[in-house]
Coordinates of C-alpha atoms and ligand atoms in Angstrom, one line a residue:
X1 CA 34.8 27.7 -11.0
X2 CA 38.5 28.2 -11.2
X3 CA 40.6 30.7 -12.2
X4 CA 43.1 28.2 -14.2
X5 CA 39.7 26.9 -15.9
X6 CA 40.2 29.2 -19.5
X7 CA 36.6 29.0 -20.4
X8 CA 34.1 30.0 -17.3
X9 CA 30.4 30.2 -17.2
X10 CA 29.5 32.7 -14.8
X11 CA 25.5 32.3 -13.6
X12 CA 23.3 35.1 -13.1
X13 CA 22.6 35.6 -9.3
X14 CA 19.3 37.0 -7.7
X15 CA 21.2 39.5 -5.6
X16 CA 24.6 40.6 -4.5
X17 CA 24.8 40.8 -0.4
X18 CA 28.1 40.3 1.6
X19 CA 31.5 41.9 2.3
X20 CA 34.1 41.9 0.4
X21 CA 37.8 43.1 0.7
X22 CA 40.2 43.0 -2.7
X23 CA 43.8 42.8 -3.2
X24 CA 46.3 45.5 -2.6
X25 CA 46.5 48.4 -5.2
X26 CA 48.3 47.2 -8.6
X27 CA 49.4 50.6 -9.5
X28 CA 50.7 51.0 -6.1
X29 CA 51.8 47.6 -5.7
X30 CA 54.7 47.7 -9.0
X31 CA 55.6 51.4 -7.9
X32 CA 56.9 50.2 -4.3
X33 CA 58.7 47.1 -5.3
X34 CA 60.8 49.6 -8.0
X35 CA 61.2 52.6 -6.2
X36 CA 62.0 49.9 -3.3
X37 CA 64.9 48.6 -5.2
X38 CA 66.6 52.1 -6.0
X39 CA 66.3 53.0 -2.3
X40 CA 69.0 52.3 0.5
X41 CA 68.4 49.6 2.7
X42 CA 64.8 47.7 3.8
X43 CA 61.3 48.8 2.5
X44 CA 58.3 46.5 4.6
X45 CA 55.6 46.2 1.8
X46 CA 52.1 44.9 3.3
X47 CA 48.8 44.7 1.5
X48 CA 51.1 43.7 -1.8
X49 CA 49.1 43.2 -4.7
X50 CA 49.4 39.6 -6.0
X51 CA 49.0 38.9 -9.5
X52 CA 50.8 37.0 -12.7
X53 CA 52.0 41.7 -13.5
X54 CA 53.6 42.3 -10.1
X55 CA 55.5 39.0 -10.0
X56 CA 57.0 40.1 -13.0
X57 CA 58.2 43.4 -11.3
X58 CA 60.0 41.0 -8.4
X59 CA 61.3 39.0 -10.8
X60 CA 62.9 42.1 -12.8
X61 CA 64.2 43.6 -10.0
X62 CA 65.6 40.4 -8.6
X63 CA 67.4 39.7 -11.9
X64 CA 69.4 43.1 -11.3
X65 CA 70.5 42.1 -7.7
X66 CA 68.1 43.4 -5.4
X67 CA 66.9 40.5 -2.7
X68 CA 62.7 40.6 -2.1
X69 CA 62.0 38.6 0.7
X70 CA 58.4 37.5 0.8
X71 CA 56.6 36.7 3.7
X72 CA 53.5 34.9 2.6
X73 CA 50.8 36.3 -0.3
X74 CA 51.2 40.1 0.9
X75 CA 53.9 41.0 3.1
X76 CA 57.5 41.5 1.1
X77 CA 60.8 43.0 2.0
X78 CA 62.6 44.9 -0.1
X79 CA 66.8 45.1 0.1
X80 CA 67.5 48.4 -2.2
X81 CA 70.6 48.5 -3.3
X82 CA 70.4 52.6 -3.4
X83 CA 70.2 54.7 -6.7
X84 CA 72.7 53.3 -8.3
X85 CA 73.1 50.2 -7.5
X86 CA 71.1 48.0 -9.6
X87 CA 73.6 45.7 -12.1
X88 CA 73.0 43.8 -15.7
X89 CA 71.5 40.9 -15.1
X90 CA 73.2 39.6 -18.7
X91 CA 70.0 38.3 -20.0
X92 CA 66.8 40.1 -20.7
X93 CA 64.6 41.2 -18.3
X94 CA 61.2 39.6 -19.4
X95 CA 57.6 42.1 -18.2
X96 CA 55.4 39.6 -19.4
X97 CA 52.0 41.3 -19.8
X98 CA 53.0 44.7 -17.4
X99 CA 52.8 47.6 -19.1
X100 CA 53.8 49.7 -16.0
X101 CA 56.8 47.4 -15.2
X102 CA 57.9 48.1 -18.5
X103 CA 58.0 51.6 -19.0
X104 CA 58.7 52.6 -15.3
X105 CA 61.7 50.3 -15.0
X106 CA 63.2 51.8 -18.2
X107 CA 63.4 55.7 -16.7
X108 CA 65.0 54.1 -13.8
X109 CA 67.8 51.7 -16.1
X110 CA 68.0 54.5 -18.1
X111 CA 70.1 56.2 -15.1
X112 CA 72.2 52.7 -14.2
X113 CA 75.5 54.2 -15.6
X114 CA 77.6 51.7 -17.9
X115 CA 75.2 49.1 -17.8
X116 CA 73.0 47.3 -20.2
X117 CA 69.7 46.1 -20.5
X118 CA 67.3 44.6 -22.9
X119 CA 63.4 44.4 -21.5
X120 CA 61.2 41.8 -23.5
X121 CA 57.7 40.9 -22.9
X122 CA 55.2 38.5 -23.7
X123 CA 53.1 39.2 -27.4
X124 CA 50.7 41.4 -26.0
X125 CA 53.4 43.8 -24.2
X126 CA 55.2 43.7 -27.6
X127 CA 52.4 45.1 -29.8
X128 CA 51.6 48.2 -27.7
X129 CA 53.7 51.2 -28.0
X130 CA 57.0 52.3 -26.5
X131 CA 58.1 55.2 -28.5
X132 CA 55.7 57.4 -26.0
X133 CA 59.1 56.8 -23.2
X134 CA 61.6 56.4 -25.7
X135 CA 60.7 60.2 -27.3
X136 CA 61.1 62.2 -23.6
X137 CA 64.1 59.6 -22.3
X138 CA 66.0 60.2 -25.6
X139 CA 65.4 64.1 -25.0
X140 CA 66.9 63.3 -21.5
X141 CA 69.9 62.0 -23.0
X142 CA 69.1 58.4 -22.7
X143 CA 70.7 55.7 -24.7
X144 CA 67.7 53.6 -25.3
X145 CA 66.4 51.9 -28.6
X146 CA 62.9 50.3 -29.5
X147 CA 62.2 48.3 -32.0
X148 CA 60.4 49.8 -34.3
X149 CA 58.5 51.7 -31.6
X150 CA 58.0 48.2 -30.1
X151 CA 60.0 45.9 -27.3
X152 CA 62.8 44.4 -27.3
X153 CA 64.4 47.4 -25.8
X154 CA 67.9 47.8 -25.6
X155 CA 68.6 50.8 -22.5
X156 CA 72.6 51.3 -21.7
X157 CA 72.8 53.8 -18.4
X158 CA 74.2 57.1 -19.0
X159 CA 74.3 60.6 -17.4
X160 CA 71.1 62.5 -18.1
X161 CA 70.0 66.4 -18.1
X162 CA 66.8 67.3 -17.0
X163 CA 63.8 68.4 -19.1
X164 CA 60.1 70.3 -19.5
X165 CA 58.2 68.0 -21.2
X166 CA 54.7 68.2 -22.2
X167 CA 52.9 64.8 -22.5
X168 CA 51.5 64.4 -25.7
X169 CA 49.1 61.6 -24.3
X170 CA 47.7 61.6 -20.8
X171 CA 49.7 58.4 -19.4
X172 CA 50.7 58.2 -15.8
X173 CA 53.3 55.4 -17.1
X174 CA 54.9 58.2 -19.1
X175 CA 54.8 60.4 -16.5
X176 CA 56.5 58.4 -13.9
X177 CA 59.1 57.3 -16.2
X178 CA 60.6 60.5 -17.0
X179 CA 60.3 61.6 -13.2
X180 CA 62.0 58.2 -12.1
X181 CA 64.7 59.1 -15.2
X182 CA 64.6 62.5 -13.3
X183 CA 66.0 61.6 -10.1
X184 CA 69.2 60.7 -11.7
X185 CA 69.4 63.8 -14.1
X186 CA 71.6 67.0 -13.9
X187 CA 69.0 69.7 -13.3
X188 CA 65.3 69.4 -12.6
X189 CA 62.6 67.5 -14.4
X190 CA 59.1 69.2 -15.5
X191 CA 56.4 67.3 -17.2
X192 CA 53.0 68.9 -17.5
X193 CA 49.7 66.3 -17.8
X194 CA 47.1 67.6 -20.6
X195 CA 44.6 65.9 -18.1
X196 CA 45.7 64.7 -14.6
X197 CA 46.5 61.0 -14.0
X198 CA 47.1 58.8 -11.5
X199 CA 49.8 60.2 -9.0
X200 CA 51.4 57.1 -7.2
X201 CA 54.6 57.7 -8.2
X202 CA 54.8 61.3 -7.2
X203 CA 53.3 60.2 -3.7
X204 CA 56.0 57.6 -3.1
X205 CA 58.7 59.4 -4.5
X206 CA 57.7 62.4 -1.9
X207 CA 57.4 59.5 1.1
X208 CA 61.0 58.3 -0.1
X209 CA 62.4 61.7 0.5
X210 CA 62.7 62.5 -3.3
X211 CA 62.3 66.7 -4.2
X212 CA 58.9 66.6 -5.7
X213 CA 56.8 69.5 -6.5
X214 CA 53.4 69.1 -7.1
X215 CA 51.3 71.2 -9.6
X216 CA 47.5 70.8 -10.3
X217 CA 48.9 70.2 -13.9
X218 CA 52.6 69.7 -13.8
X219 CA 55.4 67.8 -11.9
X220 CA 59.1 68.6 -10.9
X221 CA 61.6 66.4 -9.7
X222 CA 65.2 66.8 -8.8
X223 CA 67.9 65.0 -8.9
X224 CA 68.3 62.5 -5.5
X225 CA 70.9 61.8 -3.1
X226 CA 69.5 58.4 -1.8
X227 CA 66.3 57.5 -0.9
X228 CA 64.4 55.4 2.2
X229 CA 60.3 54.3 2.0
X230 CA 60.9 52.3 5.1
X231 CA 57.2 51.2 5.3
X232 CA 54.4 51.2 3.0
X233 CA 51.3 49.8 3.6
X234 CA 49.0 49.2 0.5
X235 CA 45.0 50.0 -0.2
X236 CA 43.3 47.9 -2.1
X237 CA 42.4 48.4 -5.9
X238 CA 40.0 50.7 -6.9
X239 CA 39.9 48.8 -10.4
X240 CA 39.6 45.0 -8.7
X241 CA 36.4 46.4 -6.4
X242 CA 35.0 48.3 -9.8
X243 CA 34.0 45.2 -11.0
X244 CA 31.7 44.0 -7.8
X245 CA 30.6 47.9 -8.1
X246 CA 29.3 47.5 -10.9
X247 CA 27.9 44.2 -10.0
X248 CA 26.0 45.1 -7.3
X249 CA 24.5 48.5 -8.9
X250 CA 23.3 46.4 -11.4
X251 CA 21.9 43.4 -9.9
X252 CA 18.5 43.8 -8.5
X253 CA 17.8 43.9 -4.3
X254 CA 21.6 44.2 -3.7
X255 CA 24.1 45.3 -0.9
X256 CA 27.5 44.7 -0.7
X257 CA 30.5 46.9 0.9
X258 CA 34.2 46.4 -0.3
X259 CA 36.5 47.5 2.9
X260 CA 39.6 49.3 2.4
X261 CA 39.2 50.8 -1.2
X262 CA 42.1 53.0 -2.4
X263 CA 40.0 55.8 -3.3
X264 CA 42.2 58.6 -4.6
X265 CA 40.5 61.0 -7.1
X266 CA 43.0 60.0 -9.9
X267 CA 41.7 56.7 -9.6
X268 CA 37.9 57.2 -9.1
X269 CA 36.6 58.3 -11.9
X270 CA 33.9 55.6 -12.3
X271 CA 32.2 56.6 -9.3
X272 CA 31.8 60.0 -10.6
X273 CA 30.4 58.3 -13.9
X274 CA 28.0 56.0 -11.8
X275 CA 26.4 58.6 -9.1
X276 CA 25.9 61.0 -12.4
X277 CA 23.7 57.7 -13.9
X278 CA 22.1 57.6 -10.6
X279 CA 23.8 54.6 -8.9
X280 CA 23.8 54.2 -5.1
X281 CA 27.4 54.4 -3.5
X282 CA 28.1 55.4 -0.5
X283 CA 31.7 55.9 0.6
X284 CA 31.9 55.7 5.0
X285 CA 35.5 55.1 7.0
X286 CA 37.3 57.2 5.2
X287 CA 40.9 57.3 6.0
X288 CA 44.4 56.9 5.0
X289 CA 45.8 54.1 3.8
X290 CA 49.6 54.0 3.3
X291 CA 49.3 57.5 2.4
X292 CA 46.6 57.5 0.0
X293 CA 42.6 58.3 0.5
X294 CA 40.5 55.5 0.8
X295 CA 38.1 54.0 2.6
X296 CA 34.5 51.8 2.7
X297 CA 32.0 51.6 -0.1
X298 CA 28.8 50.4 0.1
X299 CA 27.1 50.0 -2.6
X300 CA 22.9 49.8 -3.5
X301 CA 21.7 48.2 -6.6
X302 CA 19.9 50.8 -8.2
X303 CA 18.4 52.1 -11.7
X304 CA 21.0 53.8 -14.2
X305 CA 20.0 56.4 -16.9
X306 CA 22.9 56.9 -19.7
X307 CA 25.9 59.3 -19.7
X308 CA 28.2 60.7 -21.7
X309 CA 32.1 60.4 -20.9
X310 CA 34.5 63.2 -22.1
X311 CA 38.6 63.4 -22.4
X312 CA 38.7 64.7 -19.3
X313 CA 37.2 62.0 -17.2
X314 CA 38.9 59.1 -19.3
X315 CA 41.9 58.7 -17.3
X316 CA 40.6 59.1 -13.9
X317 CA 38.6 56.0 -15.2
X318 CA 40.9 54.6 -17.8
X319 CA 40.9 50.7 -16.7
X320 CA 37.5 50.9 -15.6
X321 CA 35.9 52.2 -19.2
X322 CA 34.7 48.4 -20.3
X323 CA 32.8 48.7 -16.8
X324 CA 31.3 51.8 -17.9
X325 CA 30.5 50.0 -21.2
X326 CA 28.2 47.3 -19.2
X327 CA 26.4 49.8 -16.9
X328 CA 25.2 51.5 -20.2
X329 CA 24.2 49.0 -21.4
X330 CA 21.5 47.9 -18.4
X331 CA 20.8 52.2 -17.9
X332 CA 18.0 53.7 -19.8
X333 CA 19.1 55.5 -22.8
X334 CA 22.2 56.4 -24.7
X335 CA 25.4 56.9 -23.8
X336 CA 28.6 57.8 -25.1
X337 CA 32.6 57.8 -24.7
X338 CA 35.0 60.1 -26.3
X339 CA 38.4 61.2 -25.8
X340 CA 39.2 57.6 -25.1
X341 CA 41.3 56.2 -27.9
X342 CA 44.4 55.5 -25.7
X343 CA 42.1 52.4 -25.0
X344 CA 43.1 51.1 -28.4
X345 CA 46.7 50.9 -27.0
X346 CA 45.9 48.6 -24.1
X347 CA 46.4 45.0 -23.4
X348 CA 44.4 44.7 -26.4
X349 CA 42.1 47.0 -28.3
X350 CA 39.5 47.5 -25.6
X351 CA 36.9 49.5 -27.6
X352 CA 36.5 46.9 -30.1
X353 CA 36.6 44.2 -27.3
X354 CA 34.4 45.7 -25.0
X355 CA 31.9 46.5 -27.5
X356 CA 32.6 42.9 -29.4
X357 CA 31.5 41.4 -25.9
X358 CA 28.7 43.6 -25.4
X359 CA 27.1 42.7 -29.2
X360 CA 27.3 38.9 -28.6
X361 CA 25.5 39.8 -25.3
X362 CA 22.8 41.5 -27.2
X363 CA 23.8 44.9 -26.7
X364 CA 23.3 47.6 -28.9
X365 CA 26.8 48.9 -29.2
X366 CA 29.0 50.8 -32.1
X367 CA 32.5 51.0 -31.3
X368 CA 34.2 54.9 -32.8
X369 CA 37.4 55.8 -33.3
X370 CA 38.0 57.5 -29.6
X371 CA 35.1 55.6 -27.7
X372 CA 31.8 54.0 -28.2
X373 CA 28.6 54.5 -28.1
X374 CA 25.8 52.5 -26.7
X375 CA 21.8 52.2 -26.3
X376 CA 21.1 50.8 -23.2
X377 CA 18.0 49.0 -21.8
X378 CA 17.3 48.8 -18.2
X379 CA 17.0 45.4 -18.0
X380 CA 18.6 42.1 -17.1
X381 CA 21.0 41.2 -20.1
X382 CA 20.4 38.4 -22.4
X383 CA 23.6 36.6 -22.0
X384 CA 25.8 34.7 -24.0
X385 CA 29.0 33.5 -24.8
X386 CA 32.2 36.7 -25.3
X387 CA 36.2 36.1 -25.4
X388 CA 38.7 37.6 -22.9
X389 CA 41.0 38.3 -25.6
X390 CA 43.5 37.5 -23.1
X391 CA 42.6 41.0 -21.5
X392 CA 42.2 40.7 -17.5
X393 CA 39.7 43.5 -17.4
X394 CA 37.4 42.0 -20.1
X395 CA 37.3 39.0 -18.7
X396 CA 36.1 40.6 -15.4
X397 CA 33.6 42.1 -17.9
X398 CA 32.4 39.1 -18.9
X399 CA 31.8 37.5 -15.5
X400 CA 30.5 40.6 -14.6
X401 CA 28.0 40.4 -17.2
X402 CA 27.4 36.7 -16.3
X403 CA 26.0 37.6 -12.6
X404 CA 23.1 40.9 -14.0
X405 CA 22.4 38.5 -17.2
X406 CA 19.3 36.0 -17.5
X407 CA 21.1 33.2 -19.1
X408 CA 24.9 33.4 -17.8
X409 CA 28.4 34.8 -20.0
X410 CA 30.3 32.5 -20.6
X411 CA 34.0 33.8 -21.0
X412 CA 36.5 31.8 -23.0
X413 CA 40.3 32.6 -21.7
X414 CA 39.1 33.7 -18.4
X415 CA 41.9 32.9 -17.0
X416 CA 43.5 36.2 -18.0
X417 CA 42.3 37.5 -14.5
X418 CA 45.9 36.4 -13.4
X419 CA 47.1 39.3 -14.6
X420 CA 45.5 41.5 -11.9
X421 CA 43.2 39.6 -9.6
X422 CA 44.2 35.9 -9.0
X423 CA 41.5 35.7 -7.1
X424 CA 38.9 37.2 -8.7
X425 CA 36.2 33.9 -10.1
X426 CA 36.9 32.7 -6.2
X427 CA 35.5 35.8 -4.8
X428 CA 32.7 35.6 -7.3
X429 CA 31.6 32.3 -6.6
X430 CA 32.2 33.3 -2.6
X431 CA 29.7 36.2 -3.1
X432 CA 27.2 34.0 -5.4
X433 CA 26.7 31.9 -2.0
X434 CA 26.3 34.9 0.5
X435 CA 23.3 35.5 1.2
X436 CA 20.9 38.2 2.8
X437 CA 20.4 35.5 5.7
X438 CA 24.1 35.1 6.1
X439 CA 25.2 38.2 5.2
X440 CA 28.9 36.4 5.6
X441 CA 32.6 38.5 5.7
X442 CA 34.7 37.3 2.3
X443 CA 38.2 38.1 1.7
Ligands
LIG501 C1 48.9 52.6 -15.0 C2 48.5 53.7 -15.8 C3 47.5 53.5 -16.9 C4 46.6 52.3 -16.6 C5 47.5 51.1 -16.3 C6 48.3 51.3 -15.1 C7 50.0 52.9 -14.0 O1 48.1 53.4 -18.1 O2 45.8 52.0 -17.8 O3 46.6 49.9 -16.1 O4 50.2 52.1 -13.1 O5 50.6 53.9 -14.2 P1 48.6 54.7 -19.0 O6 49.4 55.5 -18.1 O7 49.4 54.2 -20.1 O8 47.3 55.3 -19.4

């Protein structure tokens, strides 16, 4: 089984029992290589996340003159060349698939005075929206055009004014663009969360030295003389462990522990979801990682009754809401999601994906405007055949699926897991062969 393989047929297994550890935080991972760049001198990155997303952040912030040195798969160095330093590369800056590259990288060019930038990305990128950070930049003074609401976008640095701004969506990408666009504004920066989201960029912008104030439902940030990480060391993903989570709750006579978990409540949601459907979790070591909570999990398999999922919980569990999907479907009962149609702005549409896989696996599943709903049977799942739609996380649905099936998933353009977990049908396959006799460590 290989990640570059695009159609994989994932088996199911009799139990999951082993050790896993998962690649450094995502989130976390784009946030230090771009706050990295606008700082003054080195920042020593360890535990980098490696995936097809943050190589695009390197290469973006390479292409405007900062020098990442890399020291094999997770250790990088950083040469920031201070808050204003950062020059036109001349060409476009492509983001590929990287939703966060995109949109945190524009409130930082938007401050590059005199300069000019254009940010592409791949067809995906371009179909999801980008008048959500034009709206507040513009209000900040920005010059910076979509395209019809879509990339390219053309940014040309000028001074900005700070501003209160209420986000009409609950996005942490929004957020931290107008607080990065804030450090260069005259005046402080306010932007209040209907719901709180993740808060990586507040927490490394308050490491870097940046004035941050933290609210439990609003942000300030003024304007920055220079700023220094120095170090960062980087948890692993909560979303890459989700899916062996879910996994091992679902498969039968399972026990499996993922080590050094980022486990920040912003992040968490889905173990919330989970314990409240009765799964086994048990979270031990915990500690700070590079200035984040986290920790062990261990996780039981266990039996799952149905739940429902409000507004509120959707963003603490935003990119784990297809996982949710597949533990309804094997819990007894019905459950619902609402609140949640900021999934239709995604990589792709992943309500009708996630409940498109779950059908042609034999799930009873109707998709709704904000969420779906689903009946769910504990049981193994039939298994079938369901397509990526060249989304990493459905494609981690689908293998997933595979392992607590009877008759396999087979996922056509699986290789989409590039985007966040290279790694990911290696560690699967790793797992399949641990045993309860061997009880063997994977990385
Ligand atoms: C992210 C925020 C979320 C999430 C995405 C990563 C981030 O997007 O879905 O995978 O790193 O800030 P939104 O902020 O648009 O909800």
């Amino acid at each position: 089984m290989s990640a570059a393989v695009a159609s994989v047929l994932v088996e199911p297994v009799p139990e999951l029992v082993g050790h896993v550890e998962v690649p450094g935080d995502k989130s976390i991972s784009h946030r230090a290589v771009l706050i990295g760049a606008i700082c003054d001198g080195e920042t020593r990155i360890s535990g980098f996340g490696r995936s097809a997303d943050t190589e695009a952040t390197i290469a973006a912030v390479r292409s405007l003159g900062v020098d990442v040195d890399e020291h094999g798969a997770e250790t990088l160095r950083v040469f920031g060349r201070g808050l204003r330093g950062l020059c036109a590369p001349g060409r476009s800056i492509d983001c590929a698939n990287a939703g966060t590259l995109v949109r945190l990288l524009a409130g930082i060019l938007a401050g590059q005075q005199g300069e000019e930038f254009e940010l592409t990305g791949d067809e995906s990128l371009s179909r999801r929206p980008m008048a959500r950070i034009a709206e507040p930049l513009q209000r900040m003074g920005a010059l910076l055009e979509t395209t019809d609401g879509h990339l390219p976008l053309r940014i040309v640095g000028r001074p900005l004014g700070g501003i209160d701004y209420a986000l009409p969506v609950a996005s942490a990408q929004v957020k931290s663009a107008v607080l990065l666009a804030g450090l260069y504004a005259g005046g402080e920066t306010t932007v209040v969360e209907p719901v709180p989201t993740r808060d990586h960029t507040e927490r490394l912008l308050q490491a870097a030295g940046a004035s941050v104030t933290v609210r439990p439902t609003s942000v300030t940030v003024r304007p920055a003389g220079r700023l220094a990480l120095g170090e960062v060391e980087i948890p692993g993903d909560f979303s890459s462990a989700a899916p062996f989570v879910v996994a091992a709750t679902l498969v039968p006579g399972s026990e499996l522990h993922v080590h050094g978990v980022n486990l920040n409540p912003r992040r968490t949601g889905l173990l919330e979801i989970l314990e409240r459907m009765g799964a086994r979790i048990t979270i031990y070591n915990r500690r700070s990682i590079g200035g984040e909570p986290g920790g062990d999990l261990e996780v039981q398999s266990a039996t799952l009754v149905g739940t429902t999922v409000g507004a509120g919980e959707v963003p603490l569990a935003i990119d784990e809401l297809p996982l949710f999907a597949l533990a309804a479907a094997c819990a007894r009962g019905q459950s619902t999601l609402r609140g949640a149609e900021e999934l239709r702005a995604k990589e792709t549409d992943r309500i009708d994906a996630t409940v498109d896989a779950l059908r042609s696996l034999g799930v009873r599943a109707r998709a709704r405007d904000d969420g779906f709903a689903i009946t769910g049977v504990p049981a193994r799942l039939r298994g079938g055949r369901i397509a990526s739609c060249g989304d990493h996380r459905i494609a981690m649905l689908g293998a997933i699926a595979g392992l607590a099936s009877r008759e396999g998933v087979r996922t056509e353009g699986a290789d989409a897991v590039s985007v966040s977990f290279p790694g990911f049908f290696e560690m699967v396959d790793r797992l399949r062969r641990s045993t309860r006799a061997q009880h063997r460590w994977i990385e």
